[in-house]
Coordinates of C-alpha atoms in Angstrom, one line a residue:
Chain A
M539 CA 115.7 82.8 83.8
S540 CA 116.6 81.3 87.2
I541 CA 118.4 83.3 89.9
E542 CA 120.5 81.8 92.5
V543 CA 122.3 83.5 95.3
R544 CA 125.0 81.6 97.3
N545 CA 126.3 82.5 100.7
I546 CA 125.7 86.2 100.3
H547 CA 127.2 88.4 103.1
K548 CA 126.6 92.2 103.2
K549 CA 127.5 94.7 105.9
F550 CA 126.6 98.3 106.2
G551 CA 129.2 99.5 108.6
A552 CA 128.8 97.3 111.6
F553 CA 125.3 96.3 110.7
K554 CA 124.9 92.9 109.1
A555 CA 122.3 93.3 106.4
L556 CA 122.7 89.9 105.0
D557 CA 124.3 87.0 106.8
N558 CA 125.1 84.0 104.7
V559 CA 122.0 84.0 102.5
S560 CA 121.5 81.3 99.9
L561 CA 118.4 81.0 97.8
K562 CA 117.3 79.7 94.4
V563 CA 114.5 81.2 92.4
E564 CA 113.2 78.9 89.6
H565 CA 112.5 80.1 86.1
G566 CA 109.0 81.6 85.9
E567 CA 108.4 81.7 89.6
L568 CA 106.7 84.4 91.6
L569 CA 108.6 84.6 94.9
A570 CA 108.0 86.8 97.9
L571 CA 110.7 88.0 100.2
L572 CA 108.8 88.6 103.4
G573 CA 110.1 90.1 106.6
P574 CA 110.1 93.0 109.0
S575 CA 112.0 96.2 108.1
G576 CA 115.7 95.7 108.6
S577 CA 115.5 92.0 107.8
G578 CA 117.6 92.4 104.7
K579 CA 115.0 91.7 102.1
T580 CA 115.5 94.9 100.2
S581 CA 119.3 94.6 100.4
L582 CA 119.0 91.1 98.8
L583 CA 116.8 92.5 96.0
R584 CA 119.1 95.3 95.3
I585 CA 122.1 93.0 95.1
V586 CA 120.3 90.8 92.6
A587 CA 119.6 93.9 90.6
G588 CA 123.2 95.0 90.7
L589 CA 122.3 98.3 92.5
D590 CA 124.3 97.2 95.6
F591 CA 127.2 94.9 95.9
H592 CA 127.6 91.9 98.3
D593 CA 130.8 91.6 100.3
S594 CA 131.1 87.9 99.6
G595 CA 129.1 85.2 98.0
Q596 CA 127.8 84.7 94.5
V597 CA 124.8 85.8 92.4
L598 CA 124.1 83.5 89.5
F599 CA 121.8 84.3 86.6
S600 CA 120.9 81.0 84.8
G601 CA 124.0 79.5 86.4
Q602 CA 126.3 82.3 85.3
D603 CA 128.1 84.6 87.8
A604 CA 126.6 88.1 87.5
R605 CA 129.4 89.8 89.4
E606 CA 130.9 91.3 86.2
Q607 CA 127.6 92.3 84.7
K608 CA 126.7 96.0 85.2
V609 CA 123.1 96.9 86.2
K610 CA 122.3 98.0 82.6
D611 CA 123.3 94.6 81.2
R612 CA 121.5 92.4 83.7
G613 CA 118.1 92.6 82.0
V614 CA 116.3 93.2 85.3
G615 CA 113.1 95.2 85.5
F616 CA 113.1 97.0 88.9
V617 CA 110.1 98.6 90.4
F618 CA 110.6 100.9 93.3
Q619 CA 108.4 101.5 96.3
H620 CA 108.1 105.1 95.6
Y621 CA 107.8 104.5 91.8
A622 CA 110.8 106.6 90.8
L623 CA 109.1 107.8 87.7
F624 CA 111.1 110.4 85.8
R625 CA 109.3 113.6 87.0
H626 CA 110.2 115.7 84.1
M627 CA 108.9 113.3 81.5
T628 CA 105.4 112.4 80.4
V629 CA 104.0 108.9 80.9
F630 CA 104.8 108.1 77.3
D631 CA 108.5 109.2 77.6
N632 CA 108.8 107.4 80.9
I633 CA 107.7 104.1 79.4
A634 CA 109.7 104.7 76.2
F635 CA 112.9 105.6 78.1
G636 CA 114.3 102.0 78.2
L637 CA 113.7 101.5 74.5
R638 CA 115.2 104.9 73.5
V639 CA 118.5 104.5 75.5
Q640 CA 119.4 101.3 73.8
P641 CA 122.5 101.3 71.6
P642 CA 121.7 102.4 68.1
H643 CA 121.9 99.0 66.5
L644 CA 119.3 97.6 68.9
R645 CA 117.1 100.7 69.3
P646 CA 113.7 100.2 67.8
S647 CA 112.3 102.9 65.4
E648 CA 110.2 105.7 66.9
Q649 CA 107.2 104.0 65.4
A650 CA 107.9 100.7 67.1
V651 CA 108.5 102.5 70.3
R652 CA 105.1 104.2 70.0
A653 CA 103.4 100.8 69.3
K654 CA 105.2 99.2 72.3
V655 CA 104.3 102.0 74.7
M656 CA 100.6 101.9 73.6
E657 CA 100.6 98.1 74.0
L658 CA 101.9 98.4 77.5
L659 CA 99.5 101.1 78.4
K660 CA 96.7 98.9 77.2
L661 CA 98.0 96.1 79.4
I662 CA 97.8 98.3 82.5
Q663 CA 94.5 99.9 81.3
L664 CA 95.9 103.4 81.4
E665 CA 95.9 104.4 77.7
W666 CA 94.2 107.7 78.6
V667 CA 97.1 109.1 80.7
V668 CA 99.7 108.9 78.0
D669 CA 100.4 112.6 77.8
R670 CA 100.3 113.3 81.6
F671 CA 103.1 113.9 83.9
P672 CA 103.7 111.7 87.0
W673 CA 102.5 114.3 89.4
Q674 CA 99.1 114.3 87.7
L675 CA 98.5 110.6 88.6
S676 CA 97.4 108.8 91.7
G677 CA 99.7 106.4 93.5
G678 CA 98.1 103.3 92.0
Q679 CA 98.4 104.7 88.5
R680 CA 102.0 105.7 89.1
Q681 CA 102.9 102.2 90.2
R682 CA 101.3 100.7 87.2
I683 CA 103.2 103.1 85.0
A684 CA 106.4 102.1 86.8
L685 CA 105.5 98.4 86.1
A686 CA 104.9 99.2 82.4
R687 CA 108.2 101.1 82.2
A688 CA 110.1 98.1 83.7
L689 CA 108.3 95.7 81.3
A690 CA 109.1 97.8 78.2
V691 CA 112.6 96.5 77.9
K692 CA 111.5 92.8 78.2
P693 CA 113.4 92.1 81.4
R694 CA 114.4 88.5 82.1
V695 CA 113.6 89.1 85.7
L696 CA 111.2 91.4 87.4
L697 CA 112.2 92.7 90.8
L698 CA 109.6 94.6 92.9
D699 CA 110.6 96.5 96.1
E700 CA 107.5 96.8 98.3
P701 CA 105.6 97.6 95.1
F702 CA 102.3 98.2 96.8
G703 CA 103.6 99.5 100.1
S704 CA 102.6 103.1 99.8
L705 CA 99.1 102.5 98.4
D706 CA 95.9 102.5 100.2
A707 CA 94.3 99.1 101.1
Q708 CA 91.7 98.9 98.3
V709 CA 94.2 99.8 95.5
R710 CA 96.7 97.5 97.0
K711 CA 94.4 94.5 96.8
E712 CA 93.4 95.2 93.2
L713 CA 97.0 95.6 92.1
R714 CA 98.3 92.5 93.8
M715 CA 95.5 90.4 92.1
W716 CA 96.5 92.1 88.8
L717 CA 100.1 91.2 89.4
R718 CA 99.2 87.6 90.0
R719 CA 97.1 87.5 86.8
F720 CA 99.8 89.2 84.9
H721 CA 102.4 86.7 86.2
D722 CA 100.2 83.8 85.2
E723 CA 100.1 85.0 81.6
A724 CA 103.7 86.2 81.3
H725 CA 105.5 83.7 83.4
I726 CA 108.4 86.1 84.0
T727 CA 110.6 85.2 86.9
T728 CA 109.6 87.6 89.6
L729 CA 111.0 88.5 93.0
F730 CA 109.0 90.9 95.2
V731 CA 109.7 92.3 98.6
T732 CA 107.0 92.9 101.1
H733 CA 106.4 93.2 104.8
D734 CA 102.7 92.4 104.4
Q735 CA 102.2 88.7 105.2
E736 CA 98.7 88.8 103.6
E737 CA 100.1 90.1 100.4
A738 CA 102.8 87.4 100.3
L739 CA 100.4 84.6 101.2
E740 CA 97.9 85.7 98.6
V741 CA 100.2 86.4 95.6
A742 CA 103.4 84.3 95.8
D743 CA 104.2 80.8 94.6
R744 CA 106.7 80.5 97.3
I745 CA 107.6 82.7 100.3
V746 CA 111.0 83.4 101.7
V747 CA 110.7 84.6 105.3
M748 CA 113.6 86.7 106.4
N749 CA 114.7 88.1 109.7
Q750 CA 117.9 89.9 110.8
G751 CA 119.7 89.2 107.6
R752 CA 118.9 85.5 107.5
I753 CA 116.4 83.3 105.8
E754 CA 114.1 81.7 108.4
Q755 CA 112.1 79.5 106.1
V756 CA 111.3 79.0 102.4
G757 CA 108.1 77.3 101.3
T758 CA 104.8 77.6 99.6
P759 CA 102.3 79.9 101.4
E760 CA 100.4 76.9 102.7
D761 CA 103.7 75.4 104.0
V762 CA 104.9 78.4 105.9
Y763 CA 101.5 79.2 107.3
H764 CA 100.7 75.7 108.5
N765 CA 104.1 74.3 109.2
P766 CA 106.2 77.2 110.4
A767 CA 109.8 76.4 110.9
N768 CA 110.1 78.4 114.1
A769 CA 108.3 80.8 116.4
F770 CA 109.4 83.9 114.4
V771 CA 107.8 82.6 111.2
L772 CA 104.7 81.7 113.1
N773 CA 104.5 85.1 114.7
F774 CA 105.1 87.0 111.5
L775 CA 102.5 85.1 109.5
G776 CA 99.5 86.2 111.4
N777 CA 98.3 86.7 114.9
V778 CA 99.1 84.1 117.4
N779 CA 98.5 83.5 121.2
F780 CA 101.2 82.0 123.3
F781 CA 101.1 80.3 126.6
H782 CA 103.9 79.1 128.9
C783 CA 102.9 75.7 130.1
R784 CA 103.8 72.2 131.0
L785 CA 103.1 69.5 128.5
A786 CA 102.3 66.1 129.7
E787 CA 100.4 63.2 128.0
G788 CA 98.1 65.0 125.7
K789 CA 97.6 67.8 128.1
A790 CA 98.9 71.3 128.5
I791 CA 98.9 72.6 132.1
I792 CA 98.5 76.3 132.1
G793 CA 98.6 77.6 135.7
E794 CA 96.1 75.5 137.6
T795 CA 94.1 74.4 134.5
E796 CA 94.7 71.4 132.4
L797 CA 93.8 71.7 128.7
E798 CA 93.6 68.9 126.3
V799 CA 95.8 69.3 123.3
P800 CA 94.6 67.3 120.3
G801 CA 97.3 65.3 118.6
L802 CA 99.9 66.0 121.2
S803 CA 102.2 63.2 122.3
V804 CA 105.1 63.7 124.6
D805 CA 107.1 60.9 126.1
Q806 CA 107.9 62.8 129.2
P807 CA 106.6 66.1 130.7
K808 CA 108.1 69.2 129.3
I809 CA 108.1 72.9 129.9
A810 CA 107.0 74.5 126.7
K811 CA 105.7 77.6 124.9
L812 CA 102.4 76.8 123.2
Y813 CA 101.4 78.8 120.2
V814 CA 97.8 78.9 119.2
R815 CA 96.2 80.8 116.3
P816 CA 93.0 82.8 117.1
N817 CA 90.9 80.3 115.1
Q818 CA 92.2 77.3 116.9
F819 CA 90.1 77.8 120.0
K820 CA 86.7 76.4 120.8
L821 CA 84.4 78.4 123.0
S822 CA 81.4 77.1 125.0
R823 CA 78.9 78.4 127.5
G824 CA 79.5 75.6 130.0
P825 CA 82.6 73.8 131.2
G826 CA 82.0 70.8 128.9
K827 CA 83.5 67.3 129.2
G828 CA 87.2 68.0 129.3
S829 CA 88.8 70.7 131.3
S830 CA 88.8 74.2 129.9
L831 CA 90.0 77.7 130.7
K832 CA 87.5 80.0 132.2
A833 CA 87.5 83.6 130.9
I834 CA 85.3 86.5 130.3
V835 CA 84.7 88.3 127.1
E836 CA 86.5 91.6 127.3
Y837 CA 86.2 92.9 123.8
L838 CA 84.0 91.8 120.9
N839 CA 84.0 92.8 117.2
P840 CA 81.4 91.0 115.2
A841 CA 81.8 93.2 112.1
G842 CA 83.7 91.0 109.5
T843 CA 83.7 87.5 108.1
L844 CA 84.9 86.2 111.4
V845 CA 84.0 87.5 114.8
K846 CA 87.0 88.7 116.8
A847 CA 87.0 88.6 120.6
T848 CA 89.5 89.2 123.3
L849 CA 89.1 87.1 126.3
K850 CA 90.6 87.6 129.7
T851 CA 91.4 84.5 131.8
E852 CA 91.1 84.3 135.6
T853 CA 94.8 84.8 135.8
G854 CA 94.6 88.0 133.8
E855 CA 96.0 86.8 130.5
R856 CA 94.4 87.9 127.3
I857 CA 93.6 85.5 124.5
H858 CA 92.7 86.7 121.0
V859 CA 90.0 84.5 119.5
E860 CA 88.3 84.3 116.1
I861 CA 85.1 82.4 115.7
T862 CA 82.6 82.0 112.8
Q863 CA 79.5 84.2 112.7
E864 CA 77.5 80.9 113.2
E865 CA 79.3 80.0 116.4
Y866 CA 78.8 83.6 117.5
R867 CA 75.1 83.4 117.1
Q868 CA 74.8 80.0 118.7
L869 CA 76.8 81.2 121.8
K870 CA 74.9 84.4 121.9
L871 CA 78.2 86.0 122.9
V872 CA 78.0 89.4 124.6
K873 CA 80.6 91.5 126.4
L874 CA 81.6 90.5 129.9
M875 CA 80.0 87.1 129.5
P876 CA 81.9 84.2 131.0
V877 CA 83.0 81.5 128.5
F878 CA 85.0 78.3 128.6
V879 CA 87.9 77.9 126.2
S880 CA 89.3 74.7 124.9
L881 CA 91.8 73.9 122.2
K882 CA 90.8 72.6 118.7
D883 CA 94.4 72.5 117.5
V884 CA 97.8 73.9 118.2
S885 CA 100.0 75.7 115.7
Y886 CA 103.3 75.1 117.1
S887 CA 105.0 74.2 120.4
E888 CA 108.5 75.1 121.4
Y889 CA 110.1 73.0 124.0
V890 CA 112.0 75.1 126.4
Q891 CA 113.3 72.3 128.7
T892 CA 112.4 68.9 130.0
A893 CA 110.4 69.1 133.2
G894 CA 111.6 67.0 136.1
Chain B
M590 CA 93.5 137.1 108.3
N591 CA 91.2 137.6 111.2
S592 CA 92.4 134.5 112.8
R593 CA 95.7 136.2 113.6
T594 CA 95.9 137.0 117.2
E595 CA 98.0 140.3 117.0
P596 CA 95.9 143.4 117.1
Q597 CA 95.8 145.6 114.0
L598 CA 98.0 148.2 115.6
V599 CA 100.8 145.8 116.3
R600 CA 100.6 144.5 112.7
Y601 CA 100.8 147.9 111.1
L602 CA 103.6 148.9 113.5
L603 CA 105.7 145.8 112.6
I604 CA 105.1 146.2 108.9
G605 CA 105.9 149.9 109.2
I606 CA 109.2 149.3 110.9
A607 CA 110.1 146.8 108.2
L608 CA 109.3 149.2 105.5
V609 CA 111.2 152.0 107.1
F610 CA 114.3 149.9 107.4
F611 CA 113.9 148.6 103.8
G612 CA 113.6 152.2 102.6
L613 CA 116.5 153.5 104.6
F614 CA 119.0 150.8 104.0
I615 CA 118.1 149.5 100.6
V616 CA 115.9 151.7 98.4
L617 CA 117.5 155.0 99.5
P618 CA 121.1 154.0 98.8
L619 CA 120.2 152.3 95.6
S620 CA 118.3 155.3 94.3
C621 CA 121.2 157.5 95.4
V622 CA 123.4 155.6 93.1
F623 CA 121.2 156.4 90.1
F624 CA 120.5 159.9 91.2
H625 CA 124.2 160.8 91.4
A626 CA 125.0 159.0 88.2
F627 CA 122.5 161.1 86.3
S628 CA 122.9 164.3 88.3
K629 CA 124.9 165.9 85.5
G630 CA 122.7 164.6 82.8
W631 CA 122.7 161.9 80.3
L632 CA 125.7 163.1 78.3
V633 CA 128.1 163.1 81.3
Y634 CA 126.7 159.6 82.2
I635 CA 127.3 158.2 78.7
K636 CA 130.7 159.9 78.5
A637 CA 131.8 158.4 81.9
L638 CA 130.9 155.0 80.6
Q639 CA 132.7 155.5 77.3
N640 CA 136.0 156.4 79.1
P641 CA 138.6 153.9 77.9
D642 CA 139.5 152.9 81.5
A643 CA 135.8 152.3 82.2
V644 CA 135.4 150.2 79.1
S645 CA 138.5 148.2 79.9
A646 CA 137.2 147.6 83.5
M647 CA 133.9 146.4 82.2
R648 CA 135.7 144.1 79.7
L649 CA 137.9 142.7 82.4
T650 CA 134.9 142.1 84.7
I651 CA 133.0 140.3 81.9
I652 CA 136.1 138.2 81.0
T653 CA 136.6 137.2 84.6
A654 CA 132.9 136.2 85.0
L655 CA 133.0 134.3 81.7
V656 CA 135.9 132.2 82.9
A657 CA 135.0 131.8 86.6
V658 CA 131.3 131.0 86.2
P659 CA 131.7 128.0 83.8
L660 CA 134.5 126.6 85.9
N661 CA 132.5 126.9 89.1
L662 CA 129.5 125.3 87.3
V663 CA 131.5 122.3 86.4
F664 CA 133.1 122.0 89.8
G665 CA 129.7 122.7 91.5
V666 CA 127.8 120.0 89.6
A667 CA 130.6 117.5 90.1
A668 CA 131.0 118.2 93.8
S669 CA 127.3 118.2 94.6
W670 CA 126.8 115.1 92.6
A671 CA 129.5 113.4 94.6
I672 CA 128.3 114.7 97.9
A673 CA 124.6 114.1 97.4
K674 CA 124.6 110.8 95.6
F675 CA 127.5 108.9 97.1
D676 CA 128.8 108.0 100.5
F677 CA 132.6 108.1 100.8
K678 CA 135.3 108.8 103.2
G679 CA 136.0 112.5 103.5
R680 CA 132.6 113.5 102.3
D681 CA 132.0 115.8 105.3
L682 CA 135.5 117.3 104.9
L683 CA 134.8 118.1 101.3
L684 CA 131.5 119.7 102.4
S685 CA 133.3 121.9 104.9
L686 CA 136.0 122.8 102.4
I687 CA 133.4 124.0 99.9
D688 CA 132.1 126.4 102.6
L689 CA 135.6 127.7 103.4
P690 CA 135.6 130.6 101.0
L691 CA 132.4 131.8 102.6
S692 CA 133.9 131.9 106.0
V693 CA 137.3 133.4 105.0
S694 CA 137.5 137.1 104.5
P695 CA 138.0 138.0 100.8
V696 CA 141.1 140.0 101.7
I697 CA 142.7 136.8 103.1
A698 CA 141.6 134.9 100.0
G699 CA 143.5 137.5 97.9
L700 CA 146.6 137.3 100.2
I701 CA 146.7 133.6 99.8
F702 CA 147.4 134.0 96.1
I703 CA 150.0 136.7 96.7
L704 CA 151.7 134.4 99.1
I705 CA 151.7 131.6 96.6
F706 CA 152.3 133.4 93.3
G707 CA 153.7 136.8 94.4
A708 CA 157.4 137.8 93.8
Q709 CA 158.3 136.9 97.4
G710 CA 155.8 134.0 97.4
F711 CA 156.2 130.3 97.3
L712 CA 156.2 129.9 93.5
G713 CA 157.3 133.5 92.8
P714 CA 160.9 133.1 91.8
W715 CA 160.1 130.2 89.5
L716 CA 157.3 132.2 87.8
I717 CA 159.5 135.2 87.4
A718 CA 162.3 133.0 85.9
H719 CA 159.8 131.7 83.4
N720 CA 158.2 135.0 82.7
V721 CA 154.7 133.9 83.9
R722 CA 152.6 136.6 85.4
I723 CA 149.8 135.6 87.8
V724 CA 149.4 138.2 90.5
F725 CA 148.8 141.8 89.3
A726 CA 147.5 140.3 86.1
L727 CA 144.3 138.6 84.7
P728 CA 145.1 135.0 85.9
G729 CA 145.4 136.2 89.5
I730 CA 142.1 138.1 89.2
I731 CA 140.4 135.0 87.8
L732 CA 141.9 132.7 90.5
A733 CA 140.8 135.0 93.3
T734 CA 137.3 135.3 91.8
I735 CA 137.0 131.5 91.4
F736 CA 138.1 131.1 95.0
V737 CA 135.4 133.4 96.4
T738 CA 132.6 132.1 94.2
F739 CA 133.6 128.5 94.8
P740 CA 130.6 127.5 96.9
M741 CA 127.9 129.3 95.0
V742 CA 126.7 126.5 92.6
A743 CA 127.5 123.6 94.8
R744 CA 125.6 125.0 97.8
E745 CA 122.5 125.5 95.6
L746 CA 122.6 122.0 94.2
I747 CA 123.5 119.8 97.2
P748 CA 120.1 120.2 99.0
I749 CA 118.2 119.8 95.8
M750 CA 120.0 116.6 94.8
K751 CA 119.8 115.2 98.4
S752 CA 116.1 115.7 98.5
Q753 CA 115.6 114.0 95.1
G754 CA 117.6 110.9 96.2
N755 CA 119.0 108.3 93.8
E756 CA 116.0 106.3 92.8
E757 CA 115.4 107.9 89.4
E758 CA 119.0 107.4 88.4
E759 CA 118.8 103.8 89.6
A760 CA 115.6 103.3 87.6
A761 CA 117.4 104.6 84.5
L762 CA 120.3 102.2 85.1
T763 CA 118.0 99.2 85.4
L764 CA 116.3 100.3 82.2
G765 CA 119.6 100.0 80.4
A766 CA 120.9 103.6 80.3
S767 CA 124.6 104.1 80.6
G768 CA 126.0 106.3 83.5
W769 CA 126.6 109.1 81.0
K770 CA 123.1 109.0 79.5
T771 CA 121.6 108.8 83.0
F772 CA 123.4 111.9 84.0
W773 CA 122.3 113.9 81.0
M774 CA 118.8 112.6 80.7
I775 CA 117.8 112.2 84.3
S776 CA 120.1 114.0 86.7
V777 CA 120.6 117.3 84.8
P778 CA 117.0 117.9 83.9
N779 CA 116.0 117.4 87.5
I780 CA 118.4 120.1 88.8
R781 CA 118.1 122.5 85.8
W782 CA 116.5 125.3 87.8
G783 CA 119.0 124.9 90.7
I784 CA 121.9 125.1 88.2
L785 CA 120.5 128.3 86.7
Y786 CA 119.9 129.8 90.1
G787 CA 123.5 128.9 91.1
I788 CA 124.9 130.5 87.9
I789 CA 123.0 133.7 88.6
L790 CA 124.3 134.0 92.2
C791 CA 127.8 133.0 91.1
N792 CA 127.8 135.5 88.3
A793 CA 126.7 138.3 90.6
R794 CA 129.4 137.5 93.1
A795 CA 132.0 137.2 90.4
M796 CA 131.2 140.6 88.9
G797 CA 130.8 142.3 92.2
E798 CA 133.8 140.9 94.1
F799 CA 136.0 143.6 95.5
G800 CA 138.2 142.5 98.4
A801 CA 140.0 139.5 97.0
V802 CA 140.4 140.9 93.6
S803 CA 141.6 144.2 95.0
V804 CA 144.5 142.4 96.7
V805 CA 145.7 140.5 93.7
S806 CA 145.0 143.0 90.9
G807 CA 147.6 145.7 91.7
H808 CA 145.1 148.4 90.4
I809 CA 146.8 149.0 87.1
R810 CA 144.5 151.4 85.3
G811 CA 143.1 150.1 82.0
L812 CA 144.8 146.7 82.6
T813 CA 143.9 145.1 85.9
N814 CA 141.0 147.2 87.2
T815 CA 137.7 145.4 87.3
L816 CA 134.5 147.4 87.6
P817 CA 134.3 147.5 91.4
L818 CA 138.0 148.5 91.6
H819 CA 137.5 151.2 88.9
I820 CA 134.6 152.6 90.9
E821 CA 136.7 152.9 94.0
I822 CA 139.5 154.7 92.2
L823 CA 137.2 157.2 90.6
Y824 CA 135.5 157.9 93.8
N825 CA 138.8 158.4 95.6
E826 CA 139.7 160.9 92.9
Y827 CA 136.6 162.9 93.5
Q828 CA 135.1 162.0 90.1
S829 CA 131.9 161.1 91.8
T830 CA 129.6 161.3 88.8
A831 CA 131.8 158.9 86.9
A832 CA 132.1 156.6 89.9
F833 CA 128.3 156.5 90.3
A834 CA 127.8 156.0 86.6
A835 CA 130.0 152.9 86.8
A836 CA 128.3 151.9 90.0
S837 CA 124.9 152.1 88.3
I838 CA 126.0 149.4 85.9
L839 CA 126.8 147.1 88.8
A840 CA 123.6 148.1 90.6
L841 CA 121.7 147.3 87.4
L842 CA 123.3 144.0 87.3
A843 CA 122.2 143.4 90.9
I844 CA 118.6 144.3 90.1
V845 CA 118.5 142.1 87.0
T846 CA 120.0 139.3 89.1
L847 CA 117.3 139.8 91.7
I848 CA 114.5 139.6 89.2
A849 CA 116.0 136.6 87.5
K850 CA 116.4 134.9 90.9
T851 CA 112.7 135.6 91.8
V852 CA 111.5 134.2 88.5
I853 CA 113.6 131.1 88.9
E854 CA 112.5 130.6 92.5
A855 CA 108.9 130.7 91.4
L856 CA 109.7 128.2 88.7
I857 CA 111.4 125.9 91.2
R858 CA 108.4 126.2 93.6
R859 CA 106.1 125.3 90.7
G860 CA 108.3 122.4 89.8
R861 CA 108.4 121.2 93.4
A862 CA 104.6 121.6 93.9
S863 CA 104.2 119.3 90.9

């Protein structure tokens, strides 16, 4: 089932939670709503579920207005950040709940319920917890039970609100890969909310970046990462350094230093903000051919796939840099060592004004 | 224990003071009640309780509690449900109104009903013309009791419901449950101990209420005397053994209530720990 929202507005008192949001989720898509807290992503999810109501605009399920449909008739599976398992019921009763509350003519037999619950427990590899209560389970287990419970009623759409937000890093990684694999097999239209850019980039088919009740950009992970629509998206999707500078003919003039900017062409000099990701710098021990920024290594962390370093320029600005282990060994980088920084690439530049 | 900074002497002193107060103000009076009740032996005790006026007072007290407690339960669950789970205009006002009976003296609570339903009251002439008796009769006693016990159930449930939030109910709705089923299958089981606790407190207050009931009852012996009023009359008439025998019934109720309350609190704690 496809979901479409058109010109949704939602206010809580004076606070604009959603400000003219339009979005289409294709059938079978796995879409991430990504944004900082207060960006309206959870509000949007709850409106789609029917748990909250928009002030104006439309929500369409497969082209039909869902306004008149109650939550229970929408066929959405909703997974809450804090699981919301029924605390007085066993795992079995939790998962069976959706089947048992169906109207009599649709309700499966107790035998069929049992078969379905066991099938779902097998899917999430938790058959052995069937008779336990939620409080006897770990966070990761609870979240998988919550997923199984939502899937039991064969929802047409799966909505996940920060599903892995309160789990520790290791479990979070495992579960999101599991979700991706599950989605690849089941192809159920899925919308999930997250504030974790890594999670969104890794799992989603497309990402919707939200900020202050608006959609900033919609695109594939590759798209939003490499071609950010604006500085907010760029900032939100990973670390970035930024410089105030003058741009002129393939060069960025930062303070007294001229840096070559590959691929840059400006017809006339401009004042700009230059955004550079940590891996877009080249470091060298000597000044090299072109001009480069002189800096000293202030902080160094070689533990990891990439070596992270913080450099301090002569003007006192700090640059966060990531280089490969190989480069690190070649440079024989140590703390307080002077290095020369040049640009391999630039993520994004924002023109502030034309320089005279 | 050794990590405590207070020296042993201070600890024993504090515990000692607490025990002395406890003994003086709680254990001693309570045992006095039973001591006086049985001071003339079992036979007198039993006889005092079998007195028609005493039986009638007990019956009236039980009837009052049987009507007031269920009504308060329904109101308490509905009000706390509304206050804890929804945000609406006037919510804070409703919350303060629920507390009103706790802050108003019971005598004033009784007077309110006299002023409304009494012969000189607001609705009095109409009631007399239609031969409906409210004050100095059972309806007045029940109304006054409901008024003073009003907050008991709601006050227990509001914090429990607030701390539990709405998520489980929302989950039930997304799973296809109707509002009614959600209420019975999710909300009620989650507050069952709170409900029971509220009922116990409400019942204790309903049976023990003196002030408000005293104003509206008219003290008609064998007709509108509840157990607390009956005790007062007996005592004023120097029938102290009979008075204490009746009082021992109320005291017993208090003790049973206390035990039930402790058990339920332990169960709530266990439920919360899980």
